[in-house]
Amino acid sequence: MPVFVHGNPATAAVWEPLLAALGRDDVTRLSPPGFGSPLPPGFGATADEYHDWLVAELEAFGEPVDLVGHDLGGSHVVRVAMTRPDLLRSWVSDAVGVFHPDYRWHYLARLWRTPGVGEVDVARRFGGTVADRTAFLVTRGVPADVAARIAPHQNPAMGRAVLAHHRSTTRPTRSPRLAAHRPGLAVVATADNTAGTDVQRWEAAAAAGASVEVLEGLGHWWMVQDPDLAAKALTRFWESVPGSAA
């Protein structure tokens, strides 16, 4: 059973074009707290808390799943592959490169990790009107219909989650090798500059024992830029995983 986890600054709507292309009726989308679902009282939005949240969600399925993650969701996926491979049949992530020992935070992440500067950025990014936020997402490559479903959920709570998550993490402390207990696929969208260099992504994928799917010319929002291509890549990978049909 495929389970999808999105990242920042999105909601589960970001998967809709891809899911339409997959044409399956057994897919589940999970929304991390603050990213399309409420921040529970006392939830600090740290990387460890997101890991524990995802583990609890996966335990509830009662069977191993095919876990797919994008952006921060991709990082959560790799961490679960490292710590709880029993919950997975396979995993897919576009964020494997952030676990490379030489990974350097991308520009926006460096802003968000900086006190004061980060607050100013998220206030601007998640402020304004829904129409403003929709238009901004469109400039970043998100189709207008999908952007219009994401923008209403971009709010101060999402901003707090973005800052807390990025400030709770440090340089990678776990080797990608720990994710090698289950079949993995590293998505390398060549125009995405948030998940490390191409070399870092390939080396981290190799350490994790993961296959690599190169999406030439696609960027951070690869799942909406070419959903048909993405669906074919996922289906091909799932069909290659030993065991029962995906």
Short mmCIF file of C-alpha atoms in Angstrom, two decimals:
data_model
loop_
_atom_site.label_atom_id
_atom_site.label_comp_id
_atom_site.label_asym_id
_atom_site.label_seq_id
_atom_site.Cartn_x
_atom_site.Cartn_y
_atom_site.Cartn_z
CA MET A 1 0.00 0.00 0.00
CA PRO A 2 1.54 3.36 -0.99
CA VAL A 3 1.66 6.06 1.66
CA PHE A 4 2.69 9.61 0.72
CA VAL A 5 4.13 12.28 3.03
CA HIS A 6 4.64 15.84 1.77
CA GLY A 7 6.87 18.61 3.03
CA ASN A 8 7.28 22.37 3.19
CA PRO A 9 5.41 24.59 2.34
CA ALA A 10 2.77 22.23 1.01
CA THR A 11 -0.27 20.16 1.91
CA ALA A 12 -1.45 16.77 0.71
CA ALA A 13 -2.90 18.51 -2.37
CA VAL A 14 0.58 18.50 -3.87
CA TRP A 15 0.20 14.78 -4.60
CA GLU A 16 -3.13 15.01 -6.45
CA PRO A 17 -1.81 15.14 -10.06
CA LEU A 18 0.54 12.24 -9.36
CA LEU A 19 -2.18 10.15 -7.73
CA ALA A 20 -4.46 10.77 -10.70
CA ALA A 21 -1.68 9.51 -12.97
CA LEU A 22 -1.15 6.43 -10.80
CA GLY A 23 -4.83 5.54 -11.02
CA ARG A 24 -4.81 3.52 -7.79
CA ASP A 25 -7.46 3.35 -5.08
CA ASP A 26 -5.25 2.05 -2.26
CA VAL A 27 -3.20 5.20 -1.61
CA THR A 28 -3.02 7.09 1.69
CA ARG A 29 -1.73 10.63 2.16
CA LEU A 30 -0.43 11.70 5.56
CA SER A 31 -0.21 15.38 6.48
CA PRO A 32 2.53 16.29 8.97
CA PRO A 33 1.30 18.55 11.78
CA GLY A 34 1.45 22.17 10.70
CA PHE A 35 1.48 21.28 7.01
CA GLY A 36 -2.20 20.92 6.21
CA SER A 37 -3.16 19.49 9.58
CA PRO A 38 -3.29 21.28 12.96
CA LEU A 39 -0.33 21.53 15.30
CA PRO A 40 -1.40 19.51 18.37
CA PRO A 41 -1.00 21.15 21.79
CA GLY A 42 2.53 20.63 23.02
CA PHE A 43 3.86 19.53 19.63
CA GLY A 44 7.16 21.33 19.17
CA ALA A 45 7.59 20.53 15.44
CA THR A 46 11.12 19.23 15.91
CA ALA A 47 12.64 16.65 13.60
CA ASP A 48 12.42 14.00 16.31
CA GLU A 49 8.75 14.75 16.95
CA TYR A 50 7.97 14.42 13.23
CA HIS A 51 9.82 11.11 13.18
CA ASP A 52 7.78 9.84 16.13
CA TRP A 53 4.55 11.13 14.56
CA LEU A 54 5.24 9.25 11.33
CA VAL A 55 6.19 6.06 13.15
CA ALA A 56 2.89 6.16 15.06
CA GLU A 57 0.91 6.71 11.85
CA LEU A 58 2.65 3.79 10.13
CA GLU A 59 2.21 1.47 13.10
CA ALA A 60 -1.55 2.00 12.81
CA PHE A 61 -1.63 0.38 9.36
CA GLY A 62 -0.62 -2.99 10.80
CA GLU A 63 1.38 -3.96 7.71
CA PRO A 64 4.49 -2.76 5.89
CA VAL A 65 3.84 0.03 3.39
CA ASP A 66 5.49 1.61 0.36
CA LEU A 67 6.43 4.98 1.85
CA VAL A 68 7.01 8.02 -0.40
CA GLY A 69 8.25 11.38 0.84
CA HIS A 70 8.92 14.84 -0.58
CA ASP A 71 11.10 17.59 0.91
CA LEU A 72 10.80 17.46 4.73
CA GLY A 73 8.54 14.46 4.20
CA GLY A 74 11.40 12.87 2.30
CA SER A 75 13.69 13.38 5.28
CA HIS A 76 11.10 11.83 7.60
CA VAL A 77 10.90 8.83 5.26
CA VAL A 78 14.65 8.22 5.29
CA ARG A 79 14.78 8.49 9.07
CA VAL A 80 12.01 5.90 9.43
CA ALA A 81 13.85 3.64 6.98
CA MET A 82 16.86 3.94 9.28
CA THR A 83 15.05 3.33 12.56
CA ARG A 84 11.94 1.24 11.81
CA PRO A 85 12.43 -0.78 8.62
CA ASP A 86 9.85 -3.25 9.94
CA LEU A 87 7.17 -0.69 9.06
CA LEU A 88 8.20 -0.53 5.39
CA ARG A 89 8.02 -2.69 2.31
CA SER A 90 9.96 -0.01 0.44
CA TRP A 91 10.75 3.69 0.60
CA VAL A 92 11.09 6.57 -1.87
CA SER A 93 12.60 9.96 -1.07
CA ASP A 94 13.81 13.05 -2.90
CA ALA A 95 15.78 14.12 0.20
CA VAL A 96 18.40 11.39 0.53
CA GLY A 97 21.11 13.93 -0.24
CA VAL A 98 20.55 15.81 3.01
CA PHE A 99 22.04 12.81 4.85
CA HIS A 100 25.33 13.12 3.01
CA PRO A 101 28.11 14.14 5.45
CA ASP A 102 29.04 17.11 3.23
CA TYR A 103 25.49 18.41 2.75
CA ARG A 104 25.14 22.17 3.21
CA TRP A 105 21.80 23.79 4.00
CA HIS A 106 20.17 25.47 1.03
CA TYR A 107 19.64 29.23 1.04
CA LEU A 108 16.13 29.32 2.49
CA ALA A 109 16.99 26.78 5.17
CA ARG A 110 19.88 29.00 6.26
CA LEU A 111 17.44 31.91 6.55
CA TRP A 112 14.98 29.86 8.59
CA ARG A 113 17.72 28.67 10.94
CA THR A 114 18.71 32.27 11.70
CA PRO A 115 16.77 33.88 14.60
CA GLY A 116 14.99 37.05 13.54
CA VAL A 117 15.74 36.62 9.87
CA GLY A 118 13.68 33.45 9.72
CA GLU A 119 10.72 35.08 11.43
CA VAL A 120 10.73 37.90 8.91
CA ASP A 121 10.84 35.48 5.99
CA VAL A 122 7.96 33.24 7.11
CA ALA A 123 5.84 36.27 7.99
CA ARG A 124 6.27 37.50 4.44
CA ARG A 125 5.98 34.07 2.84
CA PHE A 126 2.85 32.99 4.71
CA GLY A 127 1.28 36.42 5.12
CA GLY A 128 -0.74 38.41 2.63
CA THR A 129 -3.87 37.09 0.98
CA VAL A 130 -4.63 33.59 -0.27
CA ALA A 131 -4.46 35.02 -3.78
CA ASP A 132 -0.96 36.36 -3.06
CA ARG A 133 0.25 33.02 -1.75
CA THR A 134 -1.34 31.17 -4.67
CA ALA A 135 0.36 33.45 -7.16
CA PHE A 136 3.73 32.96 -5.45
CA LEU A 137 3.43 29.17 -5.60
CA VAL A 138 2.62 29.40 -9.30
CA THR A 139 5.84 31.36 -9.85
CA ARG A 140 7.70 28.47 -8.20
CA GLY A 141 6.29 25.91 -10.63
CA VAL A 142 3.12 24.69 -8.90
CA PRO A 143 0.05 24.49 -11.18
CA ALA A 144 -2.56 27.11 -10.36
CA ASP A 145 -5.27 24.62 -9.36
CA VAL A 146 -2.95 22.83 -6.93
CA ALA A 147 -1.54 26.12 -5.61
CA ALA A 148 -5.07 27.32 -4.88
CA ARG A 149 -5.63 24.28 -2.65
CA ILE A 150 -2.32 24.67 -0.80
CA ALA A 151 -2.33 28.43 -0.19
CA PRO A 152 -5.27 28.59 2.28
CA HIS A 153 -3.30 26.35 4.65
CA GLN A 154 -0.15 28.47 4.57
CA ASN A 155 -0.51 30.33 7.83
CA PRO A 156 1.40 31.33 10.98
CA ALA A 157 1.22 27.76 12.32
CA MET A 158 3.00 26.50 9.21
CA GLY A 159 5.58 29.24 9.65
CA ARG A 160 6.21 28.18 13.25
CA ALA A 161 6.59 24.58 12.14
CA VAL A 162 9.07 25.51 9.41
CA LEU A 163 11.25 27.44 11.84
CA ALA A 164 11.08 24.88 14.63
CA HIS A 165 11.92 21.97 12.37
CA HIS A 166 14.89 23.61 10.72
CA ARG A 167 16.27 24.88 14.01
CA SER A 168 15.99 21.47 15.65
CA THR A 169 18.24 19.73 13.14
CA THR A 170 22.01 19.71 12.81
CA ARG A 171 24.45 18.11 10.44
CA PRO A 172 23.57 14.48 9.63
CA THR A 173 24.33 12.22 12.56
CA ARG A 174 23.13 8.98 10.98
CA SER A 175 24.67 7.32 7.95
CA PRO A 176 22.43 6.63 4.95
CA ARG A 177 23.69 3.04 5.23
CA LEU A 178 21.15 2.55 8.01
CA ALA A 179 18.34 2.90 5.44
CA ALA A 180 19.56 -0.10 3.44
CA HIS A 181 17.41 -2.65 5.26
CA ARG A 182 14.52 -2.09 2.84
CA PRO A 183 14.50 -1.41 -0.92
CA GLY A 184 14.77 2.32 -1.55
CA LEU A 185 14.51 4.75 -4.44
CA ALA A 186 16.23 8.12 -4.47
CA VAL A 187 14.47 10.63 -6.70
CA VAL A 188 16.98 13.04 -8.23
CA ALA A 189 15.19 15.97 -9.85
CA THR A 190 18.11 17.68 -11.52
CA ALA A 191 16.78 21.25 -11.16
CA ASP A 192 16.04 20.90 -7.42
CA ASN A 193 18.71 22.75 -5.44
CA THR A 194 17.39 21.96 -1.94
CA ALA A 195 18.55 18.37 -1.44
CA GLY A 196 22.28 18.57 -2.04
CA THR A 197 24.44 18.35 -5.12
CA ASP A 198 23.97 15.61 -7.69
CA VAL A 199 27.14 13.94 -6.38
CA GLN A 200 25.87 14.06 -2.80
CA ARG A 201 22.52 12.59 -3.79
CA TRP A 202 24.10 9.77 -5.79
CA GLU A 203 26.61 8.95 -3.05
CA ALA A 204 23.96 9.01 -0.31
CA ALA A 205 21.71 6.78 -2.44
CA ALA A 206 24.55 4.33 -2.97
CA ALA A 207 25.28 4.24 0.75
CA ALA A 208 21.60 3.51 1.42
CA GLY A 209 21.56 0.74 -1.19
CA ALA A 210 18.89 2.67 -3.07
CA SER A 211 18.13 2.80 -6.76
CA VAL A 212 18.20 6.23 -8.38
CA GLU A 213 15.55 7.76 -10.65
CA VAL A 214 16.82 10.82 -12.48
CA LEU A 215 14.11 13.30 -13.43
CA GLU A 216 15.99 15.43 -15.93
CA GLY A 217 15.04 19.09 -15.94
CA LEU A 218 12.46 18.79 -13.17
CA GLY A 219 12.72 20.80 -9.98
CA HIS A 220 11.57 20.78 -6.38
CA TRP A 221 7.93 20.29 -7.44
CA TRP A 222 8.62 17.31 -9.74
CA MET A 223 5.40 15.52 -8.76
CA VAL A 224 3.28 18.30 -10.24
CA GLN A 225 5.62 19.29 -13.07
CA ASP A 226 5.42 15.88 -14.76
CA PRO A 227 3.06 13.58 -12.83
CA ASP A 228 2.92 11.00 -15.61
CA LEU A 229 6.69 10.57 -15.58
CA ALA A 230 6.72 10.41 -11.79
CA ALA A 231 3.92 7.82 -11.74
CA LYS A 232 5.78 5.61 -14.20
CA ALA A 233 8.95 5.85 -12.12
CA LEU A 234 7.17 4.88 -8.91
CA THR A 235 5.27 2.03 -10.52
CA ARG A 236 8.45 0.65 -12.10
CA PHE A 237 10.20 0.75 -8.73
CA TRP A 238 7.35 -0.86 -6.80
CA GLU A 239 7.13 -3.65 -9.35
CA SER A 240 10.83 -4.35 -8.81
CA VAL A 241 10.46 -4.81 -5.05
CA PRO A 242 10.58 -8.47 -4.00
CA GLY A 243 7.43 -9.88 -2.47
CA SER A 244 3.77 -9.33 -3.12
CA ALA A 245 2.55 -6.95 -5.82
CA ALA A 246 2.67 -3.25 -4.88
#
